[in-house]
PDB file of N, CA, C and O in Angstrom:
ATOM      1  N   MET A 248      -9.972 100.345 115.323  1.00 36.00           N
ATOM      2  CA  MET A 248     -10.413  98.990 114.622  1.00 36.00           C
ATOM      3  C   MET A 248     -11.326  98.340 114.402  1.00 36.00           C
ATOM      4  O   MET A 248     -12.514  98.572 115.412  1.00 36.00           O
ATOM      5  N   THR A 249     -11.626  98.448 112.373  1.00 35.00           N
ATOM      6  CA  THR A 249     -13.243  98.174 112.567  1.00 35.00           C
ATOM      7  C   THR A 249     -12.898  96.899 112.119  1.00 35.00           C
ATOM      8  O   THR A 249     -12.294  96.050 112.835  1.00 35.00           O
ATOM      9  N   GLU A 250     -14.557  96.508 111.715  1.00 37.00           N
ATOM     10  CA  GLU A 250     -14.478  95.125 111.935  1.00 37.00           C
ATOM     11  C   GLU A 250     -14.166  94.400 111.081  1.00 37.00           C
ATOM     12  O   GLU A 250     -12.767  93.533 111.138  1.00 37.00           O
ATOM     13  N   ASN A 251     -13.670  95.635 109.728  1.00 41.00           N
ATOM     14  CA  ASN A 251     -12.804  94.171 108.591  1.00 41.00           C
ATOM     15  C   ASN A 251     -11.704  94.008 109.142  1.00 41.00           C
ATOM     16  O   ASN A 251     -10.819  92.638 108.248  1.00 41.00           O
ATOM     17  N   GLU A 252     -11.015  94.979 109.934  1.00 42.00           N
ATOM     18  CA  GLU A 252      -9.221  94.579 110.648  1.00 42.00           C
ATOM     19  C   GLU A 252      -9.812  93.176 111.853  1.00 42.00           C
ATOM     20  O   GLU A 252      -8.451  92.954 111.399  1.00 42.00           O
ATOM     21  N   SER A 253     -10.865  92.843 112.466  1.00 46.00           N
ATOM     22  CA  SER A 253     -11.006  92.779 113.424  1.00 46.00           C
ATOM     23  C   SER A 253     -10.453  91.171 112.400  1.00 46.00           C
ATOM     24  O   SER A 253     -10.765  90.509 113.367  1.00 46.00           O
ATOM     25  N   GLY A 254     -12.206  90.856 112.139  1.00 52.00           N
ATOM     26  CA  GLY A 254     -12.399  90.059 111.672  1.00 52.00           C
ATOM     27  C   GLY A 254     -14.117  89.694 112.067  1.00 52.00           C
ATOM     28  O   GLY A 254     -15.148  88.381 112.107  1.00 52.00           O
ATOM     29  N   ARG A 255     -14.691  90.520 113.305  1.00 50.00           N
ATOM     30  CA  ARG A 255     -15.516  90.321 114.326  1.00 50.00           C
ATOM     31  C   ARG A 255     -16.434  91.201 113.760  1.00 50.00           C
ATOM     32  O   ARG A 255     -16.224  92.761 112.849  1.00 50.00           O
ATOM     33  N   ASP A 256     -17.351  91.633 114.478  1.00 48.00           N
ATOM     34  CA  ASP A 256     -18.474  92.705 113.915  1.00 48.00           C
ATOM     35  C   ASP A 256     -19.525  92.915 115.400  1.00 48.00           C
ATOM     36  O   ASP A 256     -17.982  92.573 116.223  1.00 48.00           O
ATOM     37  N   GLU A 257     -20.152  93.199 115.298  1.00 52.00           N
ATOM     38  CA  GLU A 257     -19.955  94.774 117.033  1.00 52.00           C
ATOM     39  C   GLU A 257     -20.614  93.823 117.567  1.00 52.00           C
ATOM     40  O   GLU A 257     -20.171  94.510 118.915  1.00 52.00           O
ATOM     41  N   GLN A 258     -21.243  92.294 117.822  1.00 47.00           N
ATOM     42  CA  GLN A 258     -20.998  92.055 119.564  1.00 47.00           C
ATOM     43  C   GLN A 258     -20.156  91.141 119.556  1.00 47.00           C
ATOM     44  O   GLN A 258     -19.759  90.073 120.467  1.00 47.00           O
ATOM     45  N   GLY A 259     -19.236  90.845 118.810  1.00 49.00           N
ATOM     46  CA  GLY A 259     -17.612  90.473 119.120  1.00 49.00           C
ATOM     47  C   GLY A 259     -17.604  88.941 118.494  1.00 49.00           C
ATOM     48  O   GLY A 259     -16.531  88.590 118.487  1.00 49.00           O
ATOM     49  N   ARG A 260     -19.142  88.689 117.995  1.00 46.00           N
ATOM     50  CA  ARG A 260     -17.903  87.391 116.708  1.00 46.00           C
ATOM     51  C   ARG A 260     -17.604  88.049 115.134  1.00 46.00           C
ATOM     52  O   ARG A 260     -17.651  88.827 114.534  1.00 46.00           O
ATOM     53  N   PHE A 261     -17.233  86.205 114.975  1.00 51.00           N
ATOM     54  CA  PHE A 261     -16.141  86.747 113.857  1.00 51.00           C
ATOM     55  C   PHE A 261     -17.877  87.160 112.281  1.00 51.00           C
ATOM     56  O   PHE A 261     -18.382  85.741 112.765  1.00 51.00           O
ATOM     57  N   ALA A 262     -17.007  87.579 111.131  1.00 48.00           N
ATOM     58  CA  ALA A 262     -17.577  88.251 111.103  1.00 48.00           C
ATOM     59  C   ALA A 262     -17.829  87.290 109.905  1.00 48.00           C
ATOM     60  O   ALA A 262     -16.540  86.353 109.638  1.00 48.00           O
ATOM     61  N   GLU A 263     -18.403  86.519 109.583  1.00 61.00           N
ATOM     62  CA  GLU A 263     -18.952  85.432 108.123  1.00 61.00           C
ATOM     63  C   GLU A 263     -18.261  86.188 106.521  1.00 61.00           C
ATOM     64  O   GLU A 263     -18.460  86.847 106.055  1.00 61.00           O
ATOM     65  N   GLN A 264     -16.902  85.457 105.684  1.00 81.00           N
ATOM     66  CA  GLN A 264     -16.443  86.098 105.301  1.00 81.00           C
ATOM     67  C   GLN A 264     -16.442  84.564 103.515  1.00 81.00           C
ATOM     68  O   GLN A 264     -16.318  85.569 103.295  1.00 81.00           O
ATOM     69  N   THR A 265     -17.328  83.615 104.743  1.00 89.00           N
ATOM     70  CA  THR A 265     -17.489  82.933 103.415  1.00 89.00           C
ATOM     71  C   THR A 265     -18.684  81.911 102.890  1.00 89.00           C
ATOM     72  O   THR A 265     -18.920  82.188 103.873  1.00 89.00           O
ATOM     73  N   SER A 266     -19.605  82.469 102.488  1.00 93.00           N
ATOM     74  CA  SER A 266     -20.992  81.919 101.804  1.00 93.00           C
ATOM     75  C   SER A 266     -21.040  80.529 101.716  1.00 93.00           C
ATOM     76  O   SER A 266     -19.999  79.917 101.376  1.00 93.00           O
ATOM     77  N   ASP A 267     -22.696  80.011 101.940  1.00 94.00           N
ATOM     78  CA  ASP A 267     -22.650  78.975 101.515  1.00 94.00           C
ATOM     79  C   ASP A 267     -21.877  78.355 100.310  1.00 94.00           C
ATOM     80  O   ASP A 267     -21.575  77.657  99.062  1.00 94.00           O
ATOM     81  N   GLU A 268     -22.435  79.282  98.762  1.00 95.00           N
ATOM     82  CA  GLU A 268     -22.194  79.215  97.653  1.00 95.00           C
ATOM     83  C   GLU A 268     -21.208  79.435  97.096  1.00 95.00           C
ATOM     84  O   GLU A 268     -20.165  78.379  96.343  1.00 95.00           O
ATOM     85  N   ASP A 269     -19.682  79.397  98.622  1.00 95.00           N
ATOM     86  CA  ASP A 269     -18.446  79.604  97.763  1.00 95.00           C
ATOM     87  C   ASP A 269     -18.036  77.706  98.727  1.00 95.00           C
ATOM     88  O   ASP A 269     -16.825  77.683  98.037  1.00 95.00           O
ATOM     89  N   ILE A 270     -19.036  77.206  99.865  1.00 96.00           N
ATOM     90  CA  ILE A 270     -18.270  76.100  99.358  1.00 96.00           C
ATOM     91  C   ILE A 270     -18.864  75.021  98.907  1.00 96.00           C
ATOM     92  O   ILE A 270     -18.448  73.970  98.481  1.00 96.00           O
ATOM     93  N   LEU A 271     -20.678  75.491  98.048  1.00 96.00           N
ATOM     94  CA  LEU A 271     -19.993  74.616  97.534  1.00 96.00           C
ATOM     95  C   LEU A 271     -19.717  74.946  96.277  1.00 96.00           C
ATOM     96  O   LEU A 271     -19.354  73.210  95.442  1.00 96.00           O
ATOM     97  N   ARG A 272     -19.076  75.899  95.833  1.00 96.00           N
ATOM     98  CA  ARG A 272     -19.056  76.037  94.303  1.00 96.00           C
ATOM     99  C   ARG A 272     -16.978  75.368  94.240  1.00 96.00           C
ATOM    100  O   ARG A 272     -17.059  74.734  94.011  1.00 96.00           O
ATOM    101  N   VAL A 273     -16.110  75.735  95.510  1.00 97.00           N
ATOM    102  CA  VAL A 273     -15.166  74.877  95.831  1.00 97.00           C
ATOM    103  C   VAL A 273     -15.032  72.790  96.136  1.00 97.00           C
ATOM    104  O   VAL A 273     -14.256  72.623  95.157  1.00 97.00           O
ATOM    105  N   ILE A 274     -16.433  73.124  96.416  1.00 97.00           N
ATOM    106  CA  ILE A 274     -16.870  70.709  96.385  1.00 97.00           C
ATOM    107  C   ILE A 274     -16.810  70.579  94.739  1.00 97.00           C
ATOM    108  O   ILE A 274     -16.907  69.698  94.172  1.00 97.00           O
ATOM    109  N   ARG A 275     -17.994  72.160  94.423  1.00 96.00           N
ATOM    110  CA  ARG A 275     -18.521  71.230  92.772  1.00 96.00           C
ATOM    111  C   ARG A 275     -16.906  71.383  91.899  1.00 96.00           C
ATOM    112  O   ARG A 275     -16.971  70.406  90.368  1.00 96.00           O
ATOM    113  N   GLU A 276     -16.391  71.937  92.660  1.00 96.00           N
ATOM    114  CA  GLU A 276     -14.994  72.926  91.105  1.00 96.00           C
ATOM    115  C   GLU A 276     -14.010  71.791  91.452  1.00 96.00           C
ATOM    116  O   GLU A 276     -12.700  71.664  90.840  1.00 96.00           O
ATOM    117  N   SER A 277     -13.850  71.158  92.428  1.00 96.00           N
ATOM    118  CA  SER A 277     -12.796  69.695  93.508  1.00 96.00           C
ATOM    119  C   SER A 277     -12.510  68.911  91.587  1.00 96.00           C
ATOM    120  O   SER A 277     -13.431  68.063  91.175  1.00 96.00           O
ATOM    121  N   GLU A 278     -11.333  68.589  91.852  1.00 96.00           N
ATOM    122  CA  GLU A 278     -10.634  67.493  91.019  1.00 96.00           C
ATOM    123  C   GLU A 278     -11.674  66.466  91.598  1.00 96.00           C
ATOM    124  O   GLU A 278     -11.187  65.134  91.013  1.00 96.00           O
ATOM    125  N   PHE A 279     -12.432  65.803  92.814  1.00 95.00           N
ATOM    126  CA  PHE A 279     -11.956  64.454  93.791  1.00 95.00           C
ATOM    127  C   PHE A 279     -14.426  64.492  93.546  1.00 95.00           C
ATOM    128  O   PHE A 279     -14.384  65.886  93.540  1.00 95.00           O
ATOM    129  N   PRO A 280     -14.109  63.486  93.563  1.00 94.00           N
ATOM    130  CA  PRO A 280     -15.394  63.137  93.413  1.00 94.00           C
ATOM    131  C   PRO A 280     -16.981  63.278  95.113  1.00 94.00           C
ATOM    132  O   PRO A 280     -17.528  63.605  95.357  1.00 94.00           O
ATOM    133  N   ALA A 281     -16.053  63.339  96.263  1.00 97.00           N
ATOM    134  CA  ALA A 281     -15.912  64.216  96.891  1.00 97.00           C
ATOM    135  C   ALA A 281     -14.702  64.691  98.832  1.00 97.00           C
ATOM    136  O   ALA A 281     -13.579  63.920  97.876  1.00 97.00           O
ATOM    137  N   VAL A 282     -15.196  64.978  99.268  1.00 98.00           N
ATOM    138  CA  VAL A 282     -14.089  65.978 100.188  1.00 98.00           C
ATOM    139  C   VAL A 282     -14.673  66.018 101.689  1.00 98.00           C
ATOM    140  O   VAL A 282     -15.226  65.182 102.662  1.00 98.00           O
ATOM    141  N   THR A 283     -13.767  66.366 102.229  1.00 97.00           N
ATOM    142  CA  THR A 283     -12.565  65.945 103.233  1.00 97.00           C
ATOM    143  C   THR A 283     -13.684  67.674 104.470  1.00 97.00           C
ATOM    144  O   THR A 283     -13.388  68.707 103.368  1.00 97.00           O
ATOM    145  N   ALA A 284     -14.281  68.319 105.562  1.00 97.00           N
ATOM    146  CA  ALA A 284     -14.061  69.119 105.440  1.00 97.00           C
ATOM    147  C   ALA A 284     -12.898  70.019 105.571  1.00 97.00           C
ATOM    148  O   ALA A 284     -12.641  71.159 105.743  1.00 97.00           O
ATOM    149  N   ARG A 285     -11.963  69.112 106.623  1.00 97.00           N
ATOM    150  CA  ARG A 285     -10.002  69.362 106.639  1.00 97.00           C
ATOM    151  C   ARG A 285      -9.653  69.991 104.878  1.00 97.00           C
ATOM    152  O   ARG A 285      -9.405  71.086 104.836  1.00 97.00           O
ATOM    153  N   TRP A 286     -10.006  69.327 104.312  1.00 97.00           N
ATOM    154  CA  TRP A 286      -9.777  69.959 102.900  1.00 97.00           C
ATOM    155  C   TRP A 286     -10.428  71.159 102.607  1.00 97.00           C
ATOM    156  O   TRP A 286      -9.884  71.922 102.333  1.00 97.00           O
ATOM    157  N   VAL A 287     -11.550  71.221 102.082  1.00 97.00           N
ATOM    158  CA  VAL A 287     -12.493  72.815 102.734  1.00 97.00           C
ATOM    159  C   VAL A 287     -12.154  73.443 103.030  1.00 97.00           C
ATOM    160  O   VAL A 287     -12.002  74.372 102.660  1.00 97.00           O
ATOM    161  N   ALA A 288     -12.050  73.356 104.318  1.00 95.00           N
ATOM    162  CA  ALA A 288     -11.853  74.392 105.487  1.00 95.00           C
ATOM    163  C   ALA A 288     -10.371  74.919 105.005  1.00 95.00           C
ATOM    164  O   ALA A 288     -10.153  76.444 104.694  1.00 95.00           O
ATOM    165  N   ASP A 289      -9.458  73.638 104.154  1.00 95.00           N
ATOM    166  CA  ASP A 289      -7.841  74.542 103.470  1.00 95.00           C
ATOM    167  C   ASP A 289      -8.151  75.499 102.756  1.00 95.00           C
ATOM    168  O   ASP A 289      -7.583  76.137 102.565  1.00 95.00           O
ATOM    169  N   THR A 290      -8.956  75.065 101.370  1.00 95.00           N
ATOM    170  CA  THR A 290      -9.023  75.639 100.086  1.00 95.00           C
ATOM    171  C   THR A 290      -9.864  76.873 100.413  1.00 95.00           C
ATOM    172  O   THR A 290      -9.394  78.173  99.737  1.00 95.00           O
ATOM    173  N   VAL A 291     -11.138  77.102 101.360  1.00 94.00           N
ATOM    174  CA  VAL A 291     -11.852  77.926 102.046  1.00 94.00           C
ATOM    175  C   VAL A 291     -10.938  79.599 102.978  1.00 94.00           C
ATOM    176  O   VAL A 291     -11.629  80.669 103.157  1.00 94.00           O
ATOM    177  N   GLU A 292      -9.744  78.910 103.481  1.00 92.00           N
ATOM    178  CA  GLU A 292      -8.772  79.452 104.551  1.00 92.00           C
ATOM    179  C   GLU A 292      -9.923  79.991 105.269  1.00 92.00           C
ATOM    180  O   GLU A 292      -9.633  80.729 106.269  1.00 92.00           O
ATOM    181  N   MET A 293     -10.977  79.059 106.462  1.00 92.00           N
ATOM    182  CA  MET A 293     -11.341  78.439 107.300  1.00 92.00           C
ATOM    183  C   MET A 293     -10.408  77.621 109.055  1.00 92.00           C
ATOM    184  O   MET A 293     -10.465  76.761 107.699  1.00 92.00           O
ATOM    185  N   GLU A 294     -10.934  77.135 108.755  1.00 92.00           N
ATOM    186  CA  GLU A 294     -10.924  76.335 110.427  1.00 92.00           C
ATOM    187  C   GLU A 294     -12.252  75.789 110.621  1.00 92.00           C
ATOM    188  O   GLU A 294     -12.911  75.421 109.792  1.00 92.00           O
ATOM    189  N   ARG A 295     -11.533  74.373 110.639  1.00 93.00           N
ATOM    190  CA  ARG A 295     -12.610  73.334 109.651  1.00 93.00           C
ATOM    191  C   ARG A 295     -13.574  72.544 110.943  1.00 93.00           C
ATOM    192  O   ARG A 295     -15.079  72.649 110.981  1.00 93.00           O
ATOM    193  N   ARG A 296     -13.961  72.734 112.511  1.00 94.00           N
ATOM    194  CA  ARG A 296     -14.515  72.846 113.138  1.00 94.00           C
ATOM    195  C   ARG A 296     -15.698  74.039 112.212  1.00 94.00           C
ATOM    196  O   ARG A 296     -16.787  73.311 111.590  1.00 94.00           O
ATOM    197  N   PRO A 297     -16.038  75.684 112.467  1.00 94.00           N
ATOM    198  CA  PRO A 297     -16.696  75.885 111.505  1.00 94.00           C
ATOM    199  C   PRO A 297     -17.377  75.541 110.613  1.00 94.00           C
ATOM    200  O   PRO A 297     -19.091  75.844 109.976  1.00 94.00           O
ATOM    201  N   VAL A 298     -15.676  75.404 110.124  1.00 95.00           N
ATOM    202  CA  VAL A 298     -16.353  74.613 107.999  1.00 95.00           C
ATOM    203  C   VAL A 298     -17.288  73.266 107.966  1.00 95.00           C
ATOM    204  O   VAL A 298     -18.490  72.610 107.672  1.00 95.00           O
ATOM    205  N   HIS A 299     -17.186  72.488 108.688  1.00 95.00           N
ATOM    206  CA  HIS A 299     -17.931  70.837 109.446  1.00 95.00           C
ATOM    207  C   HIS A 299     -19.225  70.992 109.422  1.00 95.00           C
ATOM    208  O   HIS A 299     -20.310  70.748 109.289  1.00 95.00           O
ATOM    209  N   GLN A 300     -19.366  72.331 110.311  1.00 95.00           N
ATOM    210  CA  GLN A 300     -21.118  72.898 110.743  1.00 95.00           C
ATOM    211  C   GLN A 300     -22.211  73.049 109.781  1.00 95.00           C
ATOM    212  O   GLN A 300     -22.498  72.656 109.326  1.00 95.00           O
ATOM    213  N   ARG A 301     -21.019  74.184 108.719  1.00 96.00           N
ATOM    214  CA  ARG A 301     -21.615  74.471 107.513  1.00 96.00           C
ATOM    215  C   ARG A 301     -21.818  73.098 107.046  1.00 96.00           C
ATOM    216  O   ARG A 301     -23.268  73.614 106.038  1.00 96.00           O
ATOM    217  N   LEU A 302     -21.062  72.202 106.953  1.00 97.00           N
ATOM    218  CA  LEU A 302     -20.722  71.049 105.838  1.00 97.00           C
ATOM    219  C   LEU A 302     -22.547  69.890 106.370  1.00 97.00           C
ATOM    220  O   LEU A 302     -23.573  69.940 105.485  1.00 97.00           O
ATOM    221  N   LYS A 303     -22.477  70.353 107.809  1.00 96.00           N
ATOM    222  CA  LYS A 303     -23.955  69.662 108.444  1.00 96.00           C
ATOM    223  C   LYS A 303     -25.021  70.506 107.587  1.00 96.00           C
ATOM    224  O   LYS A 303     -25.623  69.910 107.642  1.00 96.00           O
ATOM    225  N   ASP A 304     -25.080  71.451 107.567  1.00 96.00           N
ATOM    226  CA  ASP A 304     -27.091  72.453 107.227  1.00 96.00           C
ATOM    227  C   ASP A 304     -26.501  72.690 106.838  1.00 96.00           C
ATOM    228  O   ASP A 304     -27.891  72.271 105.899  1.00 96.00           O
ATOM    229  N   LEU A 305     -25.200  72.399 104.928  1.00 96.00           N
ATOM    230  CA  LEU A 305     -25.645  72.283 103.687  1.00 96.00           C
ATOM    231  C   LEU A 305     -26.589  71.399 103.399  1.00 96.00           C
ATOM    232  O   LEU A 305     -28.107  70.449 102.216  1.00 96.00           O
ATOM    233  N   HIS A 306     -25.827  69.333 104.496  1.00 97.00           N
ATOM    234  CA  HIS A 306     -26.498  68.308 104.188  1.00 97.00           C
ATOM    235  C   HIS A 306     -27.132  69.016 104.863  1.00 97.00           C
ATOM    236  O   HIS A 306     -29.377  67.466 103.803  1.00 97.00           O
ATOM    237  N   GLU A 307     -28.591  68.854 105.157  1.00 96.00           N
ATOM    238  CA  GLU A 307     -29.483  69.111 106.369  1.00 96.00           C
ATOM    239  C   GLU A 307     -31.016  69.462 105.000  1.00 96.00           C
ATOM    240  O   GLU A 307     -31.941  69.433 105.333  1.00 96.00           O
ATOM    241  N   MET A 308     -29.669  70.963 104.729  1.00 95.00           N
ATOM    242  CA  MET A 308     -30.814  71.016 103.642  1.00 95.00           C
ATOM    243  C   MET A 308     -30.768  71.132 102.506  1.00 95.00           C
ATOM    244  O   MET A 308     -31.504  71.184 100.963  1.00 95.00           O
ATOM    245  N   ASP A 309     -30.176  69.903 101.904  1.00 95.00           N
ATOM    246  CA  ASP A 309     -30.347  68.306 100.751  1.00 95.00           C
ATOM    247  C   ASP A 309     -28.898  69.318  99.876  1.00 95.00           C
ATOM    248  O   ASP A 309     -29.781  69.146  99.164  1.00 95.00           O
ATOM    249  N   GLU A 310     -28.676  70.420 100.102  1.00 96.00           N
ATOM    250  CA  GLU A 310     -27.979  70.820  98.394  1.00 96.00           C
ATOM    251  C   GLU A 310     -26.748  69.915  99.678  1.00 96.00           C
ATOM    252  O   GLU A 310     -25.598  69.458  98.230  1.00 96.00           O
ATOM    253  N   LEU A 311     -26.340  68.682 100.062  1.00 97.00           N
ATOM    254  CA  LEU A 311     -25.108  68.060  99.593  1.00 97.00           C
ATOM    255  C   LEU A 311     -25.698  67.015 100.081  1.00 97.00           C
ATOM    256  O   LEU A 311     -26.297  66.070 101.280  1.00 97.00           O
ATOM    257  N   GLU A 312     -24.696  65.430 100.363  1.00 97.00           N
ATOM    258  CA  GLU A 312     -24.096  64.161 100.137  1.00 97.00           C
ATOM    259  C   GLU A 312     -23.222  64.142 101.456  1.00 97.00           C
ATOM    260  O   GLU A 312     -22.790  64.477 100.668  1.00 97.00           O
ATOM    261  N   ARG A 313     -23.573  63.069 102.380  1.00 97.00           N
ATOM    262  CA  ARG A 313     -22.479  62.875 103.700  1.00 97.00           C
ATOM    263  C   ARG A 313     -23.325  61.277 103.234  1.00 97.00           C
ATOM    264  O   ARG A 313     -23.720  60.471 103.078  1.00 97.00           O
ATOM    265  N   GLY A 314     -21.368  61.433 103.557  1.00 97.00           N
ATOM    266  CA  GLY A 314     -20.827  59.949 103.437  1.00 97.00           C
ATOM    267  C   GLY A 314     -20.145  59.438 104.186  1.00 97.00           C
ATOM    268  O   GLY A 314     -18.629  60.231 105.294  1.00 97.00           O
ATOM    269  N   LYS A 315     -19.827  57.748 105.854  1.00 96.00           N
ATOM    270  CA  LYS A 315     -18.615  58.030 106.325  1.00 96.00           C
ATOM    271  C   LYS A 315     -17.601  57.030 106.282  1.00 96.00           C
ATOM    272  O   LYS A 315     -18.439  55.384 106.058  1.00 96.00           O
ATOM    273  N   LEU A 316     -16.474  57.431 106.020  1.00 94.00           N
ATOM    274  CA  LEU A 316     -15.520  56.019 105.666  1.00 94.00           C
ATOM    275  C   LEU A 316     -14.960  55.073 107.154  1.00 94.00           C
ATOM    276  O   LEU A 316     -14.487  53.910 106.627  1.00 94.00           O
ATOM    277  N   SER A 317     -15.655  56.278 108.660  1.00 94.00           N
ATOM    278  CA  SER A 317     -14.278  55.814 109.582  1.00 94.00           C
ATOM    279  C   SER A 317     -15.304  55.897 110.401  1.00 94.00           C
ATOM    280  O   SER A 317     -16.123  57.139 110.291  1.00 94.00           O
ATOM    281  N   PRO A 318     -15.609  56.132 111.983  1.00 93.00           N
ATOM    282  CA  PRO A 318     -15.440  56.451 112.522  1.00 93.00           C
ATOM    283  C   PRO A 318     -15.348  58.710 112.915  1.00 93.00           C
ATOM    284  O   PRO A 318     -15.924  59.095 113.218  1.00 93.00           O
ATOM    285  N   ARG A 319     -14.180  59.116 111.776  1.00 92.00           N
ATOM    286  CA  ARG A 319     -13.378  59.445 112.133  1.00 92.00           C
ATOM    287  C   ARG A 319     -13.414  60.947 111.293  1.00 92.00           C
ATOM    288  O   ARG A 319     -12.939  61.371 110.988  1.00 92.00           O
ATOM    289  N   VAL A 320     -13.699  59.886 109.989  1.00 93.00           N
ATOM    290  CA  VAL A 320     -13.149  60.664 108.614  1.00 93.00           C
ATOM    291  C   VAL A 320     -14.396  60.370 108.109  1.00 93.00           C
ATOM    292  O   VAL A 320     -15.892  59.214 107.688  1.00 93.00           O
ATOM    293  N   VAL A 321     -15.720  62.066 107.413  1.00 96.00           N
ATOM    294  CA  VAL A 321     -16.437  61.991 106.664  1.00 96.00           C
ATOM    295  C   VAL A 321     -16.763  62.943 105.675  1.00 96.00           C
ATOM    296  O   VAL A 321     -15.570  63.255 105.432  1.00 96.00           O
ATOM    297  N   ILE A 322     -17.003  62.040 104.019  1.00 98.00           N
ATOM    298  CA  ILE A 322     -16.956  62.785 103.377  1.00 98.00           C
ATOM    299  C   ILE A 322     -18.275  62.951 102.272  1.00 98.00           C
ATOM    300  O   ILE A 322     -18.841  62.794 102.637  1.00 98.00           O
ATOM    301  N   TRP A 323     -17.876  64.448 101.681  1.00 98.00           N
ATOM    302  CA  TRP A 323     -19.185  65.340 101.313  1.00 98.00           C
ATOM    303  C   TRP A 323     -19.439  65.165  99.973  1.00 98.00           C
ATOM    304  O   TRP A 323     -18.769  65.054  99.328  1.00 98.00           O
ATOM    305  N   TRP A 324     -20.328  65.221  98.980  1.00 98.00           N
ATOM    306  CA  TRP A 324     -20.684  65.148  98.393  1.00 98.00           C
ATOM    307  C   TRP A 324     -21.499  66.978  97.505  1.00 98.00           C
ATOM    308  O   TRP A 324     -22.766  66.081  98.049  1.00 98.00           O
ATOM    309  N   ILE A 325     -21.302  66.714  96.010  1.00 95.00           N
ATOM    310  CA  ILE A 325     -22.630  67.609  95.381  1.00 95.00           C
ATOM    311  C   ILE A 325     -23.250  66.285  95.269  1.00 95.00           C
ATOM    312  O   ILE A 325     -22.886  65.640  93.522  1.00 95.00           O
ATOM    313  N   SER A 326     -25.200  65.855  95.055  1.00 86.00           N
ATOM    314  CA  SER A 326     -25.356  64.708  93.876  1.00 86.00           C
ATOM    315  C   SER A 326     -25.703  64.906  91.858  1.00 86.00           C
ATOM    316  O   SER A 326     -25.325  65.968  92.539  1.00 86.00           O
ATOM    317  N   ARG A 327     -24.821  64.091  92.058  1.00 73.00           N
ATOM    318  CA  ARG A 327     -24.339  64.318  90.226  1.00 73.00           C
ATOM    319  C   ARG A 327     -25.724  64.403  89.183  1.00 73.00           C
ATOM    320  O   ARG A 327     -25.621  64.030  87.414  1.00 73.00           O
ATOM    321  N   GLU A 328     -27.462  64.187  90.444  1.00 57.00           N
ATOM    322  CA  GLU A 328     -29.442  63.437  89.807  1.00 57.00           C
ATOM    323  C   GLU A 328     -28.477  63.421  88.278  1.00 57.00           C
ATOM    324  O   GLU A 328     -28.504  64.776  87.595  1.00 57.00           O
TER     325      GLU A 328
END
């Protein structure tokens, strides 16, 4: 089985198929002013946990804003400065 067939690289890790730009694009093009990690995960067809980590990384790079609606609900948006 090749890397493309298994979805894993030579070290057995899942190959990254969705770029940060893909994630930012779906947020930018969303009909909503802010989105959840679950919404992004469903849209880019990834698991929620790795998407949440990618959103946190993008936030640390000042690409995204973040807010907590409750202890379990975090929303993400792109600043419209």
